CSV table of C-alpha atoms in Angstrom, one decimal:
chain,number,residue,atom,x,y,z
A,1,MET,CA,-22.4,11.1,17.9
A,2,ALA,CA,-18.8,8.8,17.2
A,3,TRP,CA,-15.2,9.1,18.7
A,4,LEU,CA,-11.4,9.0,17.2
A,5,VAL,CA,-9.3,7.7,20.5
A,6,LEU,CA,-6.1,7.5,20.8
A,7,LYS,CA,-3.3,4.9,22.4
A,8,ASP,CA,-2.1,8.2,24.1
A,9,GLY,CA,-5.4,10.0,24.7
A,10,LYS,CA,-6.2,12.9,22.1
A,11,ALA,CA,-9.7,12.2,21.0
A,12,TYR,CA,-11.7,13.7,18.5
A,13,GLU,CA,-15.6,14.1,17.8
A,14,GLY,CA,-17.2,13.8,15.4
A,15,GLU,CA,-20.3,11.4,13.9
A,16,ALA,CA,-20.5,7.7,12.3
A,17,PHE,CA,-21.3,6.5,8.8
A,18,GLY,CA,-20.6,2.8,7.2
A,19,PHE,CA,-20.6,-0.4,9.3
A,20,TRP,CA,-21.3,0.1,12.6
A,21,LYS,CA,-21.3,-2.8,14.6
A,22,ASP,CA,-23.7,-2.7,18.4
A,23,SER,CA,-21.0,-0.2,19.1
A,24,GLU,CA,-18.2,-2.8,18.9
A,25,PRO,CA,-14.9,-0.7,19.1
A,26,VAL,CA,-12.2,-1.0,15.8
A,27,THR,CA,-8.8,-0.7,16.5
A,28,GLY,CA,-5.9,0.5,13.4
A,29,GLU,CA,-2.5,1.7,12.7
A,30,VAL,CA,-4.1,5.8,12.1
A,31,VAL,CA,-2.6,7.3,8.9
A,32,PHE,CA,-3.4,10.4,6.2
A,33,ASN,CA,-3.5,10.3,2.6
A,34,THR,CA,-2.8,14.1,1.5
A,35,SER,CA,-4.8,13.3,-2.2
A,36,MET,CA,-7.3,15.6,-3.8
A,37,CYS,CA,-8.7,12.4,-4.5
A,38,GLY,CA,-9.1,8.9,-5.6
A,39,TYR,CA,-10.6,8.2,-2.3
A,40,GLN,CA,-12.3,5.0,-4.4
A,41,GLU,CA,-9.3,3.3,-4.9
A,42,MET,CA,-7.3,4.2,-1.4
A,43,ILE,CA,-10.3,2.5,0.7
A,44,THR,CA,-9.3,-0.5,-2.0
A,45,ASP,CA,-5.6,-0.7,-1.9
A,46,LEU,CA,-5.1,-4.0,0.4
A,47,SER,CA,-1.9,-2.1,1.6
A,48,TYR,CA,-4.0,-0.2,4.1
A,49,SER,CA,-5.1,-2.5,6.4
A,50,GLY,CA,-5.6,-2.8,9.4
A,51,GLN,CA,-5.9,1.1,9.4
A,52,ILE,CA,-7.4,3.8,9.7
A,53,LEU,CA,-7.4,6.1,6.7
A,54,THR,CA,-7.3,10.0,7.0
A,55,PHE,CA,-8.5,12.2,4.2
A,56,THR,CA,-6.9,15.7,4.3
A,57,HIS,CA,-8.6,16.9,1.9
A,58,PRO,CA,-11.6,18.8,3.4
A,59,GLN,CA,-15.3,16.4,1.7
A,60,MET,CA,-14.8,13.3,0.4
A,61,GLY,CA,-17.3,11.2,-1.7
A,62,ASN,CA,-17.9,13.6,-4.2
A,63,TYR,CA,-18.1,11.8,-6.5
A,64,GLY,CA,-20.0,9.1,-5.8
A,65,TRP,CA,-18.6,5.5,-5.9
A,66,HIS,CA,-17.5,3.7,-9.1
A,67,ASN,CA,-17.0,-0.1,-8.8
A,68,GLU,CA,-15.0,-0.3,-11.9
A,69,GLU,CA,-12.0,2.0,-9.8
A,70,SER,CA,-11.8,0.0,-6.6
A,71,GLU,CA,-8.3,-1.6,-6.6
A,72,ALA,CA,-8.7,-5.3,-4.9
A,73,GLY,CA,-12.0,-8.0,-5.0
A,74,LYS,CA,-11.7,-7.6,-0.9
A,75,VAL,CA,-10.8,-4.4,1.8
A,76,LEU,CA,-9.0,-4.8,5.0
A,77,ILE,CA,-9.0,-1.3,6.2
A,78,LYS,CA,-10.3,-0.6,9.5
A,79,GLY,CA,-11.9,2.3,9.6
A,80,VAL,CA,-12.1,6.1,7.3
A,81,ALA,CA,-11.6,9.4,8.9
A,82,VAL,CA,-13.5,12.7,6.7
A,83,LYS,CA,-14.0,16.4,7.6
A,84,GLU,CA,-16.8,16.4,5.5
A,85,LEU,CA,-18.8,13.9,3.6
A,86,SER,CA,-20.8,14.1,0.2
A,87,GLU,CA,-24.4,12.7,-0.3
A,88,GLY,CA,-25.6,10.7,-2.8
A,89,GLU,CA,-23.8,9.0,-5.5
A,90,GLY,CA,-22.5,12.6,-6.9
A,91,SER,CA,-22.2,11.6,-10.2
A,92,PHE,CA,-24.5,10.2,-13.2
A,93,HIS,CA,-22.2,7.1,-14.2
A,94,ALA,CA,-21.6,6.3,-10.0
A,95,ASP,CA,-22.9,3.2,-9.3
A,96,ARG,CA,-23.5,4.0,-5.4
A,97,SER,CA,-22.3,6.5,-3.0
A,98,MET,CA,-18.9,6.0,-0.8
A,99,GLU,CA,-20.9,5.8,2.2
A,100,GLU,CA,-23.2,3.3,0.5
A,101,PHE,CA,-20.1,0.9,0.1
A,102,CYS,CA,-18.7,1.6,3.7
A,103,LEU,CA,-21.8,0.1,4.8
A,104,ASN,CA,-22.5,-2.8,2.4
A,105,ASN,CA,-18.5,-3.6,3.0
A,106,LYS,CA,-18.6,-3.4,7.3
A,107,ILE,CA,-16.2,-0.6,7.2
A,108,PRO,CA,-17.0,1.9,10.4
A,109,GLY,CA,-16.2,6.4,9.2
A,110,ILE,CA,-16.1,9.4,11.4
A,111,LYS,CA,-17.3,12.0,9.4
A,112,ASP,CA,-17.2,15.7,10.6
A,113,ILE,CA,-14.5,15.6,12.5
A,114,ASP,CA,-11.1,17.8,12.7
A,115,THR,CA,-8.9,15.9,10.0
A,116,ARG,CA,-6.8,18.8,10.3
A,117,ALA,CA,-6.4,18.5,13.9
A,118,LEU,CA,-5.7,15.2,13.2
A,119,THR,CA,-3.0,14.8,11.3
A,120,ARG,CA,-1.4,17.9,12.7
A,121,HIS,CA,-0.8,15.1,16.1
A,122,ILE,CA,0.9,12.8,13.4
A,123,ARG,CA,3.5,14.3,11.9
A,124,ARG,CA,4.6,15.6,15.3
A,125,ASN,CA,4.1,12.2,16.7
A,126,GLY,CA,4.2,10.3,14.7
A,127,THR,CA,2.0,6.7,13.4
A,128,ILE,CA,-0.4,6.1,16.8
A,129,SER,CA,-3.1,3.5,17.0
A,130,GLY,CA,-6.3,4.3,17.2
A,131,VAL,CA,-9.7,3.2,18.1
A,132,LEU,CA,-13.1,3.7,16.0
A,133,VAL,CA,-15.8,3.9,19.3
A,134,ALA,CA,-19.4,5.4,20.3
A,135,GLU,CA,-19.0,7.4,23.8
A,136,LEU,CA,-15.9,8.7,24.8
A,137,GLU,CA,-15.4,7.0,27.7
A,138,GLN,CA,-15.4,3.7,26.4
A,139,GLY,CA,-11.8,4.8,24.3
A,140,ILE,CA,-10.4,5.6,27.1
A,141,LYS,CA,-11.5,2.9,29.0
A,142,PHE,CA,-10.3,0.4,25.8
A,143,TRP,CA,-6.5,1.7,26.0
A,144,GLN,CA,-6.5,1.2,29.9
A,145,GLU,CA,-6.9,-2.6,29.2
A,146,HIS,CA,-5.5,-3.2,26.0
A,147,SER,CA,-1.7,-2.0,25.1
A,148,GLU,CA,-0.7,-2.1,20.7
A,149,GLN,CA,0.8,-5.2,21.1
A,150,ASP,CA,-2.9,-7.1,22.4
A,151,ILE,CA,-4.4,-5.3,19.0
A,152,GLN,CA,-1.7,-7.1,16.5
A,153,PRO,CA,-3.2,-10.0,13.9
A,154,ASP,CA,-2.8,-13.2,14.6
A,155,ARG,CA,-0.8,-13.5,11.1
A,156,HIS,CA,0.7,-10.4,9.0
A,157,TRP,CA,-1.3,-9.0,7.0
A,158,VAL,CA,0.4,-10.4,3.9
A,159,TYR,CA,-1.0,-13.8,4.3
A,160,GLN,CA,-4.2,-11.9,5.0
A,161,THR,CA,-4.4,-9.8,1.6
A,162,THR,CA,-3.0,-12.1,-0.5
A,163,VAL,CA,-4.2,-14.8,-3.4
A,164,SER,CA,-5.5,-17.9,-1.8
A,165,GLU,CA,-4.5,-20.1,-5.2
A,166,GLU,CA,-2.5,-19.8,-8.1
A,167,TYR,CA,-3.9,-18.0,-11.3
A,168,GLU,CA,-3.4,-17.5,-15.0
A,169,ILE,CA,-3.8,-14.3,-16.6
A,170,HIS,CA,-3.7,-13.9,-20.4
A,171,GLY,CA,-1.2,-12.5,-22.7
A,172,GLU,CA,0.5,-13.1,-26.3
A,173,GLY,CA,3.8,-11.8,-24.6
A,174,PRO,CA,6.0,-13.6,-22.4
A,175,LEU,CA,5.4,-15.1,-19.0
A,176,LEU,CA,6.2,-12.7,-15.9
A,177,ALA,CA,5.9,-14.5,-12.0
A,178,VAL,CA,3.4,-12.0,-9.9
A,179,LEU,CA,3.9,-13.0,-6.1
A,180,ASP,CA,0.8,-11.3,-4.4
A,181,MET,CA,1.6,-9.7,-1.2
A,182,GLY,CA,-1.9,-7.6,-1.2
A,183,ILE,CA,-1.6,-6.7,-5.5
A,184,LYS,CA,-3.5,-3.7,-6.5
A,185,ARG,CA,-5.7,-4.4,-9.8
A,186,ASN,CA,-3.3,-1.3,-11.6
A,187,ILE,CA,0.4,-3.2,-11.5
A,188,LEU,CA,-1.2,-5.7,-12.6
A,189,ARG,CA,-3.4,-3.9,-16.1
A,190,CYS,CA,0.0,-1.9,-16.8
A,191,LEU,CA,1.5,-5.6,-17.1
A,192,GLN,CA,-1.1,-6.5,-19.3
A,193,LYS,CA,-1.1,-3.4,-21.8
A,194,ARG,CA,2.7,-4.2,-22.6
A,195,GLY,CA,1.4,-7.3,-23.2
A,196,PHE,CA,2.5,-9.8,-20.7
A,197,ARG,CA,1.1,-13.1,-19.7
A,198,LEU,CA,0.9,-13.3,-15.9
A,199,HIS,CA,1.1,-16.0,-13.1
A,200,VAL,CA,-0.3,-14.7,-9.9
A,201,PHE,CA,0.8,-16.4,-7.6
A,202,PRO,CA,0.2,-17.1,-3.3
A,203,ALA,CA,2.7,-14.5,-1.4
A,204,SER,CA,3.8,-18.8,0.3
A,205,ALA,CA,4.7,-19.7,-2.7
A,206,SER,CA,8.7,-20.8,-2.7
A,207,TRP,CA,11.4,-19.5,-5.3
A,208,GLU,CA,11.3,-23.8,-6.8
A,209,GLU,CA,7.1,-23.2,-7.7
A,210,ILE,CA,8.0,-19.3,-9.5
A,211,LEU,CA,10.6,-21.3,-11.2
A,212,ASN,CA,8.2,-24.1,-12.2
A,213,VAL,CA,6.6,-22.1,-15.2
A,214,ASN,CA,9.6,-21.1,-16.1
A,215,PRO,CA,8.2,-17.3,-15.8
A,216,GLN,CA,11.1,-14.6,-17.6
A,217,GLY,CA,10.6,-12.5,-15.1
A,218,LEU,CA,9.2,-11.8,-11.6
A,219,VAL,CA,7.2,-9.9,-10.2
A,220,LEU,CA,7.0,-7.9,-6.6
A,221,SER,CA,3.6,-6.2,-5.1
A,222,ASN,CA,2.7,-4.2,-2.8
A,223,GLY,CA,1.2,-4.9,0.5
A,224,PRO,CA,0.7,-4.8,4.2
A,225,GLY,CA,2.3,-4.2,6.9
A,226,ASP,CA,6.0,-4.0,8.6
A,227,PRO,CA,8.3,-5.6,5.7
A,228,ASP,CA,10.4,-7.8,8.4
A,229,GLY,CA,7.2,-9.3,10.2
A,230,ILE,CA,7.8,-12.0,6.6
A,231,PRO,CA,11.8,-12.2,6.6
A,232,GLU,CA,10.6,-16.0,5.1
A,233,ILE,CA,9.4,-14.1,1.8
A,234,ALA,CA,12.7,-12.0,2.1
A,235,ARG,CA,15.1,-15.5,2.4
A,236,ASN,CA,12.5,-17.7,-0.4
A,237,VAL,CA,13.1,-13.8,-3.0
A,238,GLY,CA,16.6,-14.2,-2.6
A,239,ASN,CA,16.7,-17.1,-4.0
A,240,LEU,CA,15.3,-15.4,-6.9
A,241,ILE,CA,18.4,-12.7,-7.5
A,242,PRO,CA,20.3,-14.7,-9.6
A,243,LYS,CA,17.8,-15.9,-11.4
A,244,LEU,CA,15.2,-13.9,-13.1
A,245,PRO,CA,14.4,-10.0,-14.2
A,246,VAL,CA,12.4,-8.6,-10.8
A,247,LEU,CA,10.1,-5.7,-10.7
A,248,GLY,CA,9.3,-4.8,-6.9
A,249,ILE,CA,6.9,-2.3,-6.1
A,250,CYS,CA,6.7,-0.9,-2.7
A,251,MET,CA,6.3,-3.5,-0.4
A,252,GLY,CA,7.9,-6.3,-3.0
A,253,HIS,CA,11.0,-3.2,-2.6
A,254,GLN,CA,11.1,-3.1,0.4
A,255,ILE,CA,11.4,-7.5,0.5
A,256,MET,CA,14.0,-7.0,-2.7
A,257,ALA,CA,16.0,-5.1,-0.4
A,258,MET,CA,16.2,-7.7,3.1
A,259,ALA,CA,16.1,-10.6,0.2
A,260,ALA,CA,20.2,-8.9,-0.6
A,261,GLY,CA,20.9,-8.1,2.6
A,262,ALA,CA,19.4,-4.5,4.1
A,263,SER,CA,17.5,-3.9,6.7
A,264,THR,CA,15.0,-1.2,6.4
A,265,TYR,CA,13.0,1.4,9.2
A,266,LYS,CA,9.4,2.4,10.8
A,267,LEU,CA,8.8,6.5,9.0
A,268,PRO,CA,7.0,8.3,11.9
A,269,PHE,CA,4.4,8.9,9.5
A,270,GLY,CA,5.2,7.7,6.4
A,271,HIS,CA,4.9,8.7,3.3
A,272,ARG,CA,0.6,9.1,1.4
A,273,GLY,CA,0.0,11.0,-1.2
A,274,GLY,CA,-0.1,12.3,-4.8
A,275,ASN,CA,2.4,15.3,-4.6
A,276,HIS,CA,5.6,13.4,-3.4
A,277,PRO,CA,8.9,14.9,-5.6
A,278,VAL,CA,11.7,11.9,-6.2
A,279,GLN,CA,14.5,12.4,-8.5
A,280,ASP,CA,16.4,9.6,-10.9
A,281,LEU,CA,19.8,10.1,-9.5
A,282,ALA,CA,21.4,9.1,-12.6
A,283,THR,CA,19.9,11.4,-14.5
A,284,GLY,CA,18.4,14.5,-12.5
A,285,LYS,CA,14.8,13.8,-13.2
A,286,VAL,CA,11.9,15.0,-11.2
A,287,THR,CA,8.8,13.5,-11.1
A,288,MET,CA,6.1,13.9,-8.6
A,289,THR,CA,4.6,10.5,-7.6
A,290,SER,CA,2.0,8.2,-6.1
A,291,GLN,CA,3.1,6.5,-2.8
A,292,ASN,CA,1.6,4.8,0.3
A,293,HIS,CA,3.8,3.4,2.2
A,294,GLY,CA,4.9,4.0,6.5
A,295,TYR,CA,8.5,1.7,5.9
A,296,ALA,CA,11.3,2.9,4.3
A,297,VAL,CA,14.6,0.8,3.4
A,298,ARG,CA,18.0,2.0,5.5
A,299,GLU,CA,20.3,3.0,3.2
A,300,GLU,CA,23.6,2.2,4.8
A,301,SER,CA,22.3,-1.5,5.5
A,302,LEU,CA,22.5,-1.7,0.9
A,303,GLU,CA,26.7,-1.9,1.2
A,304,GLY,CA,28.4,-4.3,0.2
A,305,THR,CA,24.2,-5.6,-1.0
A,306,GLY,CA,24.6,-5.4,-4.9
A,307,PHE,CA,22.0,-2.5,-4.9
A,308,LYS,CA,22.8,0.7,-5.1
A,309,VAL,CA,20.3,3.9,-5.1
A,310,LYS,CA,18.8,4.6,-8.2
A,311,TYR,CA,15.0,7.3,-6.7
A,312,VAL,CA,15.6,9.5,-3.8
A,313,ASN,CA,12.8,11.3,-1.6
A,314,LEU,CA,13.2,15.2,-2.2
A,315,ASN,CA,11.2,16.0,0.5
A,316,ASP,CA,12.5,13.9,2.9
A,317,GLY,CA,16.0,11.8,1.6
A,318,THR,CA,14.6,8.6,1.7
A,319,VAL,CA,15.7,6.0,-0.6
A,320,GLU,CA,12.5,5.6,-3.0
A,321,GLY,CA,13.8,3.2,-5.8
A,322,LEU,CA,17.0,0.8,-6.3
A,323,ILE,CA,19.2,-1.1,-9.2
A,324,HIS,CA,21.6,-3.7,-9.0
A,325,GLU,CA,24.9,-3.3,-10.5
A,326,LYS,CA,25.1,-6.6,-12.4
A,327,TYR,CA,21.4,-8.0,-12.3
A,328,PRO,CA,18.6,-7.1,-13.9
A,329,ILE,CA,16.7,-5.7,-11.1
A,330,ILE,CA,15.2,-2.5,-10.8
A,331,THR,CA,12.4,-1.1,-8.3
A,332,VAL,CA,10.8,1.7,-6.9
A,333,GLN,CA,9.5,2.4,-3.2
A,334,TYR,CA,6.3,5.1,-4.7
A,335,HIS,CA,3.5,3.3,-7.0
A,336,PRO,CA,4.0,3.3,-10.6
A,337,GLU,CA,0.6,2.3,-11.6
A,338,ALA,CA,-0.7,5.9,-9.7
A,339,ALA,CA,-4.7,4.5,-8.8
A,340,PRO,CA,-4.7,6.8,-7.9
A,341,GLY,CA,-2.2,9.3,-8.4
A,342,PRO,CA,0.7,11.5,-11.2
A,343,GLU,CA,0.6,8.4,-13.9
A,344,GLU,CA,4.7,9.9,-15.2
A,345,ASN,CA,6.0,7.2,-13.4
A,346,SER,CA,4.7,4.3,-16.0
A,347,GLY,CA,8.2,3.8,-17.2
A,348,ILE,CA,9.3,1.7,-14.9
A,349,PHE,CA,7.2,-1.1,-16.7
A,350,ASP,CA,8.6,0.1,-19.8
A,351,CYS,CA,12.3,-0.9,-18.3
A,352,PHE,CA,11.4,-4.4,-16.9
A,353,ALA,CA,10.2,-4.9,-20.1
A,354,GLU,CA,13.7,-4.2,-21.5
A,355,PHE,CA,15.0,-6.1,-18.9
A,356,VAL,CA,12.6,-8.9,-19.4
A,357,SER,CA,13.7,-9.0,-23.4
A,358,GLY,CA,17.4,-8.8,-22.9
A,359,LYS,CA,18.0,-5.4,-23.7
A,360,GLY,CA,17.9,-3.2,-20.6
A,361,ILE,CA,21.1,-4.6,-18.9
A,362,ASN,CA,23.1,-7.7,-20.1
A,363,ARG,CA,21.0,-11.2,-18.3
A,364,HIS,CA,22.2,-13.3,-16.0
A,365,ALA,CA,21.4,-17.2,-15.4
């Protein structure tokens, strides 16, 4: 028996799986993803650090676990919630089962809960913190004794997900600096496929350190948490706006907007799934996108920043991408690398490659 107890007192009963340590409470922000598959990529996506991820699709684990599809070398998700967990490896090519991966990587899970009811509750009331416990009374008591602030990490999640030391990935093409704020492996793969040589920096790297390697472009990666919690990174990136072509993805998009003077805000329950329609305002083209974020750029704050909205979410009208009116900088809130999700947005990497080569818009020193 296991329980997911939300901060507002709502509780959901289920059965424990994965790693549970001596009935120790596990807390996290409870979010949901509507994708039908891709549980491996989601669980290993560092953007879910500190969160308890609910899968709305009723069955998970049915094709096992393939090591090569993990999006990071470490896992910082706090827990997972599923309706039905498939047993076994589910595929001749699988390395293990989803349950075995959770057990080996100390991820607590809860299954056989009403994930539809949980999702509806989040959609009606907004994202909320929860605690995974063995007994209902334990969860109720926990929230009587703890506040939201009590469960916040001492360090921003970005500094827990980023690499500890810079490193280089060889390639035959131009050198790109990559600011790792919890980067997904498929972003690196997409850049490698286009021939780039990559110099990956920790999130704390200074703009001087980045310029010292003489890159021909800069990539700002995805990452977890509230962008307002890391203003020092935005200030740092601001020094690079006139100096390099830049591609920002997810958290990188938000950081670039903040670097130019814009602001962000928290969405009621975030965008997490593989079927979010986004429109390119320049062409009118609509594509389906993969998304995983709980914050967005405030459109009205863009005035005077030099950025204009390029992409917009057709579900709620939120900003999904920016382009600079003077410098070769493009950012997207969604995930063009997918993993998981639709792959029809990978052209963003080609657009950025043109910026780096000087073919996209005028280069500025």
